[in-house]
Each structure stands twice: as C-alpha cells, then as structure tokens.
Backbone as JSON, one array per atom type, in Angstrom:
{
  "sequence": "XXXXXXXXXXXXXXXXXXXXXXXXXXXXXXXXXXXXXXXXXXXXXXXXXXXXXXXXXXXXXXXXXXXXXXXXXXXXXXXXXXXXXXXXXXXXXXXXXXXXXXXXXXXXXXXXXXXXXXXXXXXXXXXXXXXXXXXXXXXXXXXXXXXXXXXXXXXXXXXXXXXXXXXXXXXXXXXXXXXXXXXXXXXXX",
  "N": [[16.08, -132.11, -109.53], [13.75, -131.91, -112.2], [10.8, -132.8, -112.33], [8.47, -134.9, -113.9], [4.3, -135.31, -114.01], [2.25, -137.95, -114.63], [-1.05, -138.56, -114.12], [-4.02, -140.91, -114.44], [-6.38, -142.82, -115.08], [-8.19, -145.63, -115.32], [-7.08, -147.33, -117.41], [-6.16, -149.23, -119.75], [-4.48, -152.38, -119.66], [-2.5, -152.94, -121.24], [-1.94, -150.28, -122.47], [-1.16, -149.04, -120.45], [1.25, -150.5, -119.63], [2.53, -150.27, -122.06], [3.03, -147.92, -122.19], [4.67, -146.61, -120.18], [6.81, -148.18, -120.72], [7.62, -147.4, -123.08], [7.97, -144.39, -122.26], [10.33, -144.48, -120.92], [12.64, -145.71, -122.36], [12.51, -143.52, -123.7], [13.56, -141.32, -121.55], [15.86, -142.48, -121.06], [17.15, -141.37, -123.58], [16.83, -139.1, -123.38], [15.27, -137.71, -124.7], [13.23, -137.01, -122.81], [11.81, -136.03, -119.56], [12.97, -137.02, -116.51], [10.01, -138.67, -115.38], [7.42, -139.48, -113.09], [4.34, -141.51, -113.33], [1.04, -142.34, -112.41], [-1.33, -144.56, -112.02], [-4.55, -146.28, -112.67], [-5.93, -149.18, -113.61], [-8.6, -150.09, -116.09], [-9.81, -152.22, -116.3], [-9.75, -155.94, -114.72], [-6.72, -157.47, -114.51], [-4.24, -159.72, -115.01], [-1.17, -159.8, -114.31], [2.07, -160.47, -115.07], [5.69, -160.89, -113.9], [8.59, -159.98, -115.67], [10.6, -162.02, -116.22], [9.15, -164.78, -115.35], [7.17, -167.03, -116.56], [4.55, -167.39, -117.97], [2.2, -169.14, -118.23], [2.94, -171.15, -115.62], [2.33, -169.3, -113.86], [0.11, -167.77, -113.82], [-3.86, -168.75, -114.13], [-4.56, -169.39, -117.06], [-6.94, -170.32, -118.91], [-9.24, -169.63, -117.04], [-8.73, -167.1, -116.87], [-9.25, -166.31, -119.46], [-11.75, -167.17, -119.96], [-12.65, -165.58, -118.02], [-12.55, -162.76, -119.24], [-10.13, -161.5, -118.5], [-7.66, -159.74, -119.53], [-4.15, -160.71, -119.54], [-0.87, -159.48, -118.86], [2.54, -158.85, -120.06], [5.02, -157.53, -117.61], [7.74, -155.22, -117.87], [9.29, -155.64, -116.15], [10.88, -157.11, -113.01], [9.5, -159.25, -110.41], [6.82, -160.76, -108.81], [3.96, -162.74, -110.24], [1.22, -160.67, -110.33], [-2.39, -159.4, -109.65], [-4.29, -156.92, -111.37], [-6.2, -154.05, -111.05], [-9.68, -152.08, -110.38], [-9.14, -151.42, -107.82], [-6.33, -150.93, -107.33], [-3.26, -149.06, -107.08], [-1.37, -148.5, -109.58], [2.44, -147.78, -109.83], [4.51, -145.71, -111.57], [8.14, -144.82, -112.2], [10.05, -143.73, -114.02], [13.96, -143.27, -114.73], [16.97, -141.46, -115.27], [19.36, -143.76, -115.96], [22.29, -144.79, -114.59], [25.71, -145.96, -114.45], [25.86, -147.99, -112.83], [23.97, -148.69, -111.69], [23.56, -151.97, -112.04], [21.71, -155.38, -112.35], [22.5, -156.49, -110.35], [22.69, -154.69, -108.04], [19.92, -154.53, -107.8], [18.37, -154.86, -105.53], [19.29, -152.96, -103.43], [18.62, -150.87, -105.03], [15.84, -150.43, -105.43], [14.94, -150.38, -102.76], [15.79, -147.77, -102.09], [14.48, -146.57, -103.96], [11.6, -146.64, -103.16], [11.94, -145.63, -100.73], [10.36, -143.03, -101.53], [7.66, -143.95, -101.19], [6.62, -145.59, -98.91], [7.84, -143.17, -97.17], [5.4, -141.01, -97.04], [3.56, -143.73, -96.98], [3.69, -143.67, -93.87], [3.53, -140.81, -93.7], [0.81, -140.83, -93.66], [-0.01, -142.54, -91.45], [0.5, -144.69, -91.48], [1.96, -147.37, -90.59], [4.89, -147.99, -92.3], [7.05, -150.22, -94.22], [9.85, -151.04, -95.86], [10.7, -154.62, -97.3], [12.08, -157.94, -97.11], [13.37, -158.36, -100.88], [11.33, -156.51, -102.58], [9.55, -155.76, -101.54], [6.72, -154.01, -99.57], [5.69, -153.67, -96.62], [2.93, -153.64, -94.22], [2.26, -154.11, -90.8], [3.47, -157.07, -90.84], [2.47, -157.47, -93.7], [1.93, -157.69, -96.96], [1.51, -154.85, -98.86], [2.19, -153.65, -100.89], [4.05, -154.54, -104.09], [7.2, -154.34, -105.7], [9.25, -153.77, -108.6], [11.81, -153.69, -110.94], [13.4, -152.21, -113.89], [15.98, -151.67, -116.49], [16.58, -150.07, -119.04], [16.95, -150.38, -122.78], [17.51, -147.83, -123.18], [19.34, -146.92, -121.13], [17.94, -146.36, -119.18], [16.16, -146.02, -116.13], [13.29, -148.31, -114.9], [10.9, -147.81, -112.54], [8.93, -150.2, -111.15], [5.78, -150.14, -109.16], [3.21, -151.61, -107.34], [0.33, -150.94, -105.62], [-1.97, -152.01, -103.05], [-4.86, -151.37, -102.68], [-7.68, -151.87, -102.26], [-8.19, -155.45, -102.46], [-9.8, -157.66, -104.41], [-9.5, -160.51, -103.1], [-10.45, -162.92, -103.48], [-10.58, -163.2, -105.79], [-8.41, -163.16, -107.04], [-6.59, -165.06, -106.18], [-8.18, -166.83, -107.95], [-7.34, -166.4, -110.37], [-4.24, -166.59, -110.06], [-1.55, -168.65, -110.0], [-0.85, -169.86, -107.05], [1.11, -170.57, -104.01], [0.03, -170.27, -101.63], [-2.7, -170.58, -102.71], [-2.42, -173.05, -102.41], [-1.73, -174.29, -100.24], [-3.78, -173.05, -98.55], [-5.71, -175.14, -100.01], [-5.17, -177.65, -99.16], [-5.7, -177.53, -96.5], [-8.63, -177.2, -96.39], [-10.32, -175.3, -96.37], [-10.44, -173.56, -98.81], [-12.63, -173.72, -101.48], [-13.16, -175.19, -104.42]],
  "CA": [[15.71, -132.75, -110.77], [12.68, -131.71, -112.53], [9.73, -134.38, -112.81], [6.89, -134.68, -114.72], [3.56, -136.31, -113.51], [1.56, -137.77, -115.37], [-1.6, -139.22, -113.25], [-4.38, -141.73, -115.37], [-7.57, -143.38, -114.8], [-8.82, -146.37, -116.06], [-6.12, -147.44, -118.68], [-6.05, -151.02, -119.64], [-3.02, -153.17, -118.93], [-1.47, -153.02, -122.24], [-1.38, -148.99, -122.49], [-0.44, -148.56, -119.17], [2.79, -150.97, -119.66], [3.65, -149.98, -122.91], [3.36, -146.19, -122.21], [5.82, -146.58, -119.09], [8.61, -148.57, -121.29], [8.22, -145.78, -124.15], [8.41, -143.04, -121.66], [11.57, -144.81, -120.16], [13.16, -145.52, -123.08], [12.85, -141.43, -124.02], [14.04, -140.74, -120.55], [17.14, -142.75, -121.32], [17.74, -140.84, -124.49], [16.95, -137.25, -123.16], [13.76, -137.01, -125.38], [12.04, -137.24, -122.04], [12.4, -135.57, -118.66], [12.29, -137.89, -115.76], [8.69, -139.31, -115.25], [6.48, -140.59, -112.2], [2.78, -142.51, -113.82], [0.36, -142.78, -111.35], [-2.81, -145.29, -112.65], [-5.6, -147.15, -112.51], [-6.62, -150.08, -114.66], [-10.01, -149.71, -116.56], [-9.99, -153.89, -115.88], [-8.96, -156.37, -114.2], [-5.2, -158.0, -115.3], [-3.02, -160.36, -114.74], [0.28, -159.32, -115.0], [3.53, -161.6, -114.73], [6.9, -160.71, -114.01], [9.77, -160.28, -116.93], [11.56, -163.56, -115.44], [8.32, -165.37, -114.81], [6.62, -168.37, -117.43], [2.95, -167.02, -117.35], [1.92, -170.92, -117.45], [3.02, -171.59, -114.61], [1.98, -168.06, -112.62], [-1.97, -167.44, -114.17], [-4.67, -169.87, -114.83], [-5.11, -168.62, -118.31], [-7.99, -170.59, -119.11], [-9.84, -168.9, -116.22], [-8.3, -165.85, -117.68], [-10.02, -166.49, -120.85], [-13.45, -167.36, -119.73], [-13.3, -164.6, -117.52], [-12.18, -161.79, -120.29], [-9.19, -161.1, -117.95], [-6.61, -159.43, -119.9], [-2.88, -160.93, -119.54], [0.28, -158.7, -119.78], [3.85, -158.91, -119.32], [5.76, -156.43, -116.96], [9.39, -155.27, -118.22], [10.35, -155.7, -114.35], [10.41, -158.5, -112.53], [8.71, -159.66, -109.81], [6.05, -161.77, -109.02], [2.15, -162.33, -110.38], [-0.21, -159.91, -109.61], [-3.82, -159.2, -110.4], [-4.17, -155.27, -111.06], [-7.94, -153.53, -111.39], [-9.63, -150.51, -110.37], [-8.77, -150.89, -106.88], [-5.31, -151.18, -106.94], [-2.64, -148.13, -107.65], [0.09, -148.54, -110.37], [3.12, -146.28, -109.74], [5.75, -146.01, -112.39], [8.94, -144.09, -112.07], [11.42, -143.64, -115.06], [14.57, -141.91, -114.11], [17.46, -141.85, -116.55], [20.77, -144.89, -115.49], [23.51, -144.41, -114.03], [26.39, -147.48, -115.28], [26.52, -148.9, -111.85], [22.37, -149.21, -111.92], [23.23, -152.81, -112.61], [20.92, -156.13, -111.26], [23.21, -156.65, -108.81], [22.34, -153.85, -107.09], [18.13, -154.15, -107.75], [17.61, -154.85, -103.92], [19.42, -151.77, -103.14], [17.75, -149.72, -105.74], [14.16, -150.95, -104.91], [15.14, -150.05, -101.81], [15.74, -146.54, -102.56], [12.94, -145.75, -105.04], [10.58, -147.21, -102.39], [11.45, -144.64, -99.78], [9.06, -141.84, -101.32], [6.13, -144.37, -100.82], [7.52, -145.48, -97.32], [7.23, -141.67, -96.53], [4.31, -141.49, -98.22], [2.45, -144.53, -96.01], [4.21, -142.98, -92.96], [2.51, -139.57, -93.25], [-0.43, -140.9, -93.14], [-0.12, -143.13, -90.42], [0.51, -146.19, -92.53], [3.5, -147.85, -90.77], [5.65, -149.27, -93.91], [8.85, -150.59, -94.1], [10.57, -152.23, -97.29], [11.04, -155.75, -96.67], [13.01, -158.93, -98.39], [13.83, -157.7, -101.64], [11.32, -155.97, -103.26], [8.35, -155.8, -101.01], [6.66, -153.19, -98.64], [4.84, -154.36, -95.63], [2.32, -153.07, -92.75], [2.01, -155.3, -90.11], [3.8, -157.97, -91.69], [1.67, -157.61, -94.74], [2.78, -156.89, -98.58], [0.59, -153.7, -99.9], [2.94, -152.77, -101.82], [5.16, -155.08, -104.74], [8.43, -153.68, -106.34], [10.13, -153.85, -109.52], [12.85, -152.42, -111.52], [14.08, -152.84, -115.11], [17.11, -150.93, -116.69], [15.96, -149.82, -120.39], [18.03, -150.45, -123.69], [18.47, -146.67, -123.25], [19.98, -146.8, -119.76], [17.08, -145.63, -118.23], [15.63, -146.99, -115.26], [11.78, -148.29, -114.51], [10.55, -148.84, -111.31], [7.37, -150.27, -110.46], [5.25, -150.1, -107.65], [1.53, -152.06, -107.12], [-0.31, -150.78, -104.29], [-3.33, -153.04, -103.08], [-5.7, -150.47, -102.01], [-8.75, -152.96, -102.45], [-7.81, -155.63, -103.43], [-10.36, -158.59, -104.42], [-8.73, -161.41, -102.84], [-11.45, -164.11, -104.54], [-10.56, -163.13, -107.86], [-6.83, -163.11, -107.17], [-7.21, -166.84, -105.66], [-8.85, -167.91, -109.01], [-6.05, -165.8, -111.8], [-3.05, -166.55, -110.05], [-1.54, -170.02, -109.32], [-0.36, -169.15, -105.78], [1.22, -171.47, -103.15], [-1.07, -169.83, -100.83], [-3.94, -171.22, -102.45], [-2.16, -174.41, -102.08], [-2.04, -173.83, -98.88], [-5.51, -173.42, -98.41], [-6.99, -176.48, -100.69], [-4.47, -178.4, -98.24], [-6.43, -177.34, -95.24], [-9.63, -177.13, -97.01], [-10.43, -173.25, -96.55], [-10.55, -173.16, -100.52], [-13.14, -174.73, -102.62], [-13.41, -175.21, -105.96]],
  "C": [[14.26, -132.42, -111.07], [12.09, -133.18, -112.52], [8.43, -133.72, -112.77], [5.87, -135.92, -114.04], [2.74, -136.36, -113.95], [0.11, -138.94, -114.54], [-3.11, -139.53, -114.62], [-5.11, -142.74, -114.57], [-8.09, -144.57, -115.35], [-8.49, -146.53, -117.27], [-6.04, -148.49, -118.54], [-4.56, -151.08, -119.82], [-2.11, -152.78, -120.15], [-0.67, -151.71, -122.58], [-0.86, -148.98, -121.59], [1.26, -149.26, -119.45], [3.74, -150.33, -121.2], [3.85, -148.12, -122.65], [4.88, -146.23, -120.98], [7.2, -147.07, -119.5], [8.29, -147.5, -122.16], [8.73, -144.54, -123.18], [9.87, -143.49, -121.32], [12.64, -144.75, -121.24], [13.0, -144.22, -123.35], [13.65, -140.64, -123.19], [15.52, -141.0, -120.79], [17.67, -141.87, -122.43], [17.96, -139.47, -124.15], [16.07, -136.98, -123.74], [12.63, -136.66, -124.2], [12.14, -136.45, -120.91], [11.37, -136.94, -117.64], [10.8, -137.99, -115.41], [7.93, -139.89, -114.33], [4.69, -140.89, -112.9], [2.07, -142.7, -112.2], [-1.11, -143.41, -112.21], [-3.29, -146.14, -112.25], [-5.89, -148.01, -113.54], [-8.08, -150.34, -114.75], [-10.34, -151.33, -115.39], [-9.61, -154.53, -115.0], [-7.72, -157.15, -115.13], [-4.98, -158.77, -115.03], [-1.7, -159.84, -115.25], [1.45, -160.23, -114.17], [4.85, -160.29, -115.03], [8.46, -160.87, -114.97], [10.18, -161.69, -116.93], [10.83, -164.66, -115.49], [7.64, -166.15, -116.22], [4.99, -168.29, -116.73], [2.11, -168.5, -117.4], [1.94, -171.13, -116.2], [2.54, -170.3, -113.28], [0.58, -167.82, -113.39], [-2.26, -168.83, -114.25], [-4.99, -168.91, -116.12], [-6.68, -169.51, -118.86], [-9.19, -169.84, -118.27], [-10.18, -167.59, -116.42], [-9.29, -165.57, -118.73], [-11.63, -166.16, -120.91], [-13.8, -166.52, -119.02], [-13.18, -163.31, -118.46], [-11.2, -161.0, -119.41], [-8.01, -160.81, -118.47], [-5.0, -160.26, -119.22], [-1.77, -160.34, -120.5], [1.62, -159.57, -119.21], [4.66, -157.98, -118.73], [7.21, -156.32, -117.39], [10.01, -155.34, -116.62], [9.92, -156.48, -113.83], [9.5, -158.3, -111.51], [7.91, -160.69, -109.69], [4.95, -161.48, -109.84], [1.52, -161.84, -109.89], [-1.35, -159.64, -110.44], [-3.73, -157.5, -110.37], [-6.1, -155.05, -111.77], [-8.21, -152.23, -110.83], [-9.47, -150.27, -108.97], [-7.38, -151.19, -106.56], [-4.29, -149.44, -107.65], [-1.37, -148.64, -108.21], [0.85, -147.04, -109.89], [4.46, -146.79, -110.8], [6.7, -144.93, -112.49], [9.87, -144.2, -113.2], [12.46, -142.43, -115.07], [15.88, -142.64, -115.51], [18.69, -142.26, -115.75], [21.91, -144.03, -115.17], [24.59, -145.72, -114.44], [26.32, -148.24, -113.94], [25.18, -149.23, -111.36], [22.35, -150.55, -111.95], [22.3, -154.01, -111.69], [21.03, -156.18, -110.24], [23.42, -155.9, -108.17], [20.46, -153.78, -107.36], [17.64, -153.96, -106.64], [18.23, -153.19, -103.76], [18.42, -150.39, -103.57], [16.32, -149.66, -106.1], [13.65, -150.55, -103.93], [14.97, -148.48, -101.44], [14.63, -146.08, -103.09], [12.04, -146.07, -103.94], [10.47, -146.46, -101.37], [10.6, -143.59, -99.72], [7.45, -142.72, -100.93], [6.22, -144.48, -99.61], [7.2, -144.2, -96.83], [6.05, -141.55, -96.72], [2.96, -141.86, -97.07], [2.5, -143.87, -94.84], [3.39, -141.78, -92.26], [1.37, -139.37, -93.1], [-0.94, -141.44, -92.19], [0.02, -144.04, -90.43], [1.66, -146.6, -92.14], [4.18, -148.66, -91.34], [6.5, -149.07, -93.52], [9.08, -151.28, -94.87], [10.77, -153.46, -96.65], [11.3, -157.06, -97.83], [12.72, -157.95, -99.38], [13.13, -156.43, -102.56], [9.57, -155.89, -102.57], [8.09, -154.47, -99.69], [5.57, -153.29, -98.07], [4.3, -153.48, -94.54], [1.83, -154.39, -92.36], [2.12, -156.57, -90.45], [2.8, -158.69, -92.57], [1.94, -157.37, -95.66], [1.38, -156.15, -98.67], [1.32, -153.36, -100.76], [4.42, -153.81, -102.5], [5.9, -153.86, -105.64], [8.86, -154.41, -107.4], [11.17, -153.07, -110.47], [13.61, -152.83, -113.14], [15.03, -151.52, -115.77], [16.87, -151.03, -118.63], [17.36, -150.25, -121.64], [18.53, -148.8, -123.63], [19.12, -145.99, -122.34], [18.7, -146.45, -118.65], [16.13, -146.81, -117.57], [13.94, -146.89, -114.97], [11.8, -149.14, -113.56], [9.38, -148.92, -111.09], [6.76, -150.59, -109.21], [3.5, -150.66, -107.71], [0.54, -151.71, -106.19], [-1.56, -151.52, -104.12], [-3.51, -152.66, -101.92], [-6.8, -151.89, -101.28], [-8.66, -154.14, -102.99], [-8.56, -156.89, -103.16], [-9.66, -160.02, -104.29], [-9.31, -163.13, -103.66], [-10.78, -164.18, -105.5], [-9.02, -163.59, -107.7], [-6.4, -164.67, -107.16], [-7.38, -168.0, -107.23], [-7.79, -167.31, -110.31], [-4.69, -166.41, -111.81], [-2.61, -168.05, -109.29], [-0.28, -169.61, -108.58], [0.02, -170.32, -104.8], [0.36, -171.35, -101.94], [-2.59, -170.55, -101.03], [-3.9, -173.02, -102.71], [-2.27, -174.93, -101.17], [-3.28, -174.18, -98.59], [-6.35, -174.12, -98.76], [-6.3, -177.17, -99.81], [-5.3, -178.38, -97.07], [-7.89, -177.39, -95.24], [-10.8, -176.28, -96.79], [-10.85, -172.64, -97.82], [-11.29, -174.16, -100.89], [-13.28, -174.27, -103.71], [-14.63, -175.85, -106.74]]
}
C-alpha cells in the first residue's frame, strides 16, 4: 500500500484536527491515498475525547485565563493536554465494513504495532495495554484512538508524551489522579 507522509511543526490544535478528519474523509472517498501526520502543537491544548463532556474532563476557566486552546478529537479516548513536547500521530487508512466499534480494541491494537516496533527498536520496551493504551514500565506514553469516517475511512490517533509538563496537565485536566493527590495532600492549590 502506498503512503503518504506528511510530517508538521508547530500547528495549533484546531488545524491539526481538522486537517486529519479532511484527509480521512478523502481517504475514504479515494480523493486521497492513505495518510500517516506526524505533529507538533505550536501551543499548549486540551483536547477531549469524541464521547467525553469537556465540563466534566478540563477546567475551562483555567483554560481561559491561561489562553489554553480547547478542541474536540473525532476519536475517543480520554483528556489530554498536547504542546510542543508531545508527538501527535495520525493515520487515515481507507474502512473495511467489518472496521466496526466493536472491534476498536482489536484495531487499536493493530495500528499500534508500528509504534510498539518503533519503541522496541530503540530500546523502549512497549506493549499495548487495556484498550487503547501503550505502556513502558507500567506507564502510559502513548494514548490511542480510532474513529471510522462518514466516508468509511478509518482515523487512528496516537499521543506520545515525549515531555510532558505534568504541572500544567494537573491544573487543565480534571483527573482522578489529582484527586488522588489533594486526598493525600501532595497537591496544593
């Protein structure tokens, strides 16, 4: 299968997502030839998961006062913060009919093995783990998602958290973790 790569520097949240559903949608039609995105966000983000009620996953006020962009991802998942040390990876390949949800773990699974190789060859021992996650040393670096286009065509995303400012993340994203931690009183505010 041919693929095109199109690699991208410091693209705010909104291009970056909408370029990856247009390309997908094209892929589904045939205007496109399959597609891997590799980028960086100029900013920092918030970005919520298709499924997800950004109320309840950002502090948007925080958001606000910090000039922290908020998007929405066409693939689920959870909340994440994205900035310039983190790597977006976006894959748009064109459906198959049996692509459907109820196979996403599987096919999360799959797309996830070129990173998996990937961490591997460098010495990075990964391994996919629960549904849509990929862990070193039972750690997530790496969230998964996958959305199935109106034109059959499939997008999978990938977050990598190179660097990833754990402060900031703490204060964007309302996290049971940092529930966790005002519980124990590790976190102040």
């Amino acid at each position: 299968m041919d693929l095109r790569l199109i690699i991208q520097d410091n693209v705010t949240a909104s291009f970056g997502l909408s370029a990856d559903e247009v390309i997908g949608e094209r892929v589904g039609t045939g205007e496109s030839v399959p597609t891997l995105r590799l980028y960086t966000y100029k900013s920092h983000c918030g970005l919520v998961g298709r499924f997800q009620n950004i109320q309840n996953e950002l502090r948007l006020d925080f958001c606000k006062e910090n000039n922290i962009t908020v998007n929405r991802r066409p693939t689920g998942g959870g909340a994440i913060i994205m900035g310039e040390g983190q790597l977006g990876l976006a894959l748009m390949l064109p459906g198959h009919a049996e692509d459907t949800y109820s196979r996403a773990r599987d096919l999360m699974s799959t797309l996830s093995e070129g990173i998996i190789k990937g961490l591997n060859e460098l010495g990075v021992n990964a391994q996919f783990h629960n549904k849509n996650d990929i862990m070193v040393n039972g750690r997530k670096i790496v969230g998964t998602g996958i959305h199935r286009a109106h034109s059959g065509s499939l997008l999978f995303h990938a977050s990598t958290l190179v660097d990833l400012d754990v402060k900031l993340m703490l204060q964007v994203l309302n996290t049971p973790l940092e529930k966790d931690l005002r519980q124990t009183g590790i976190c102040h505010h």
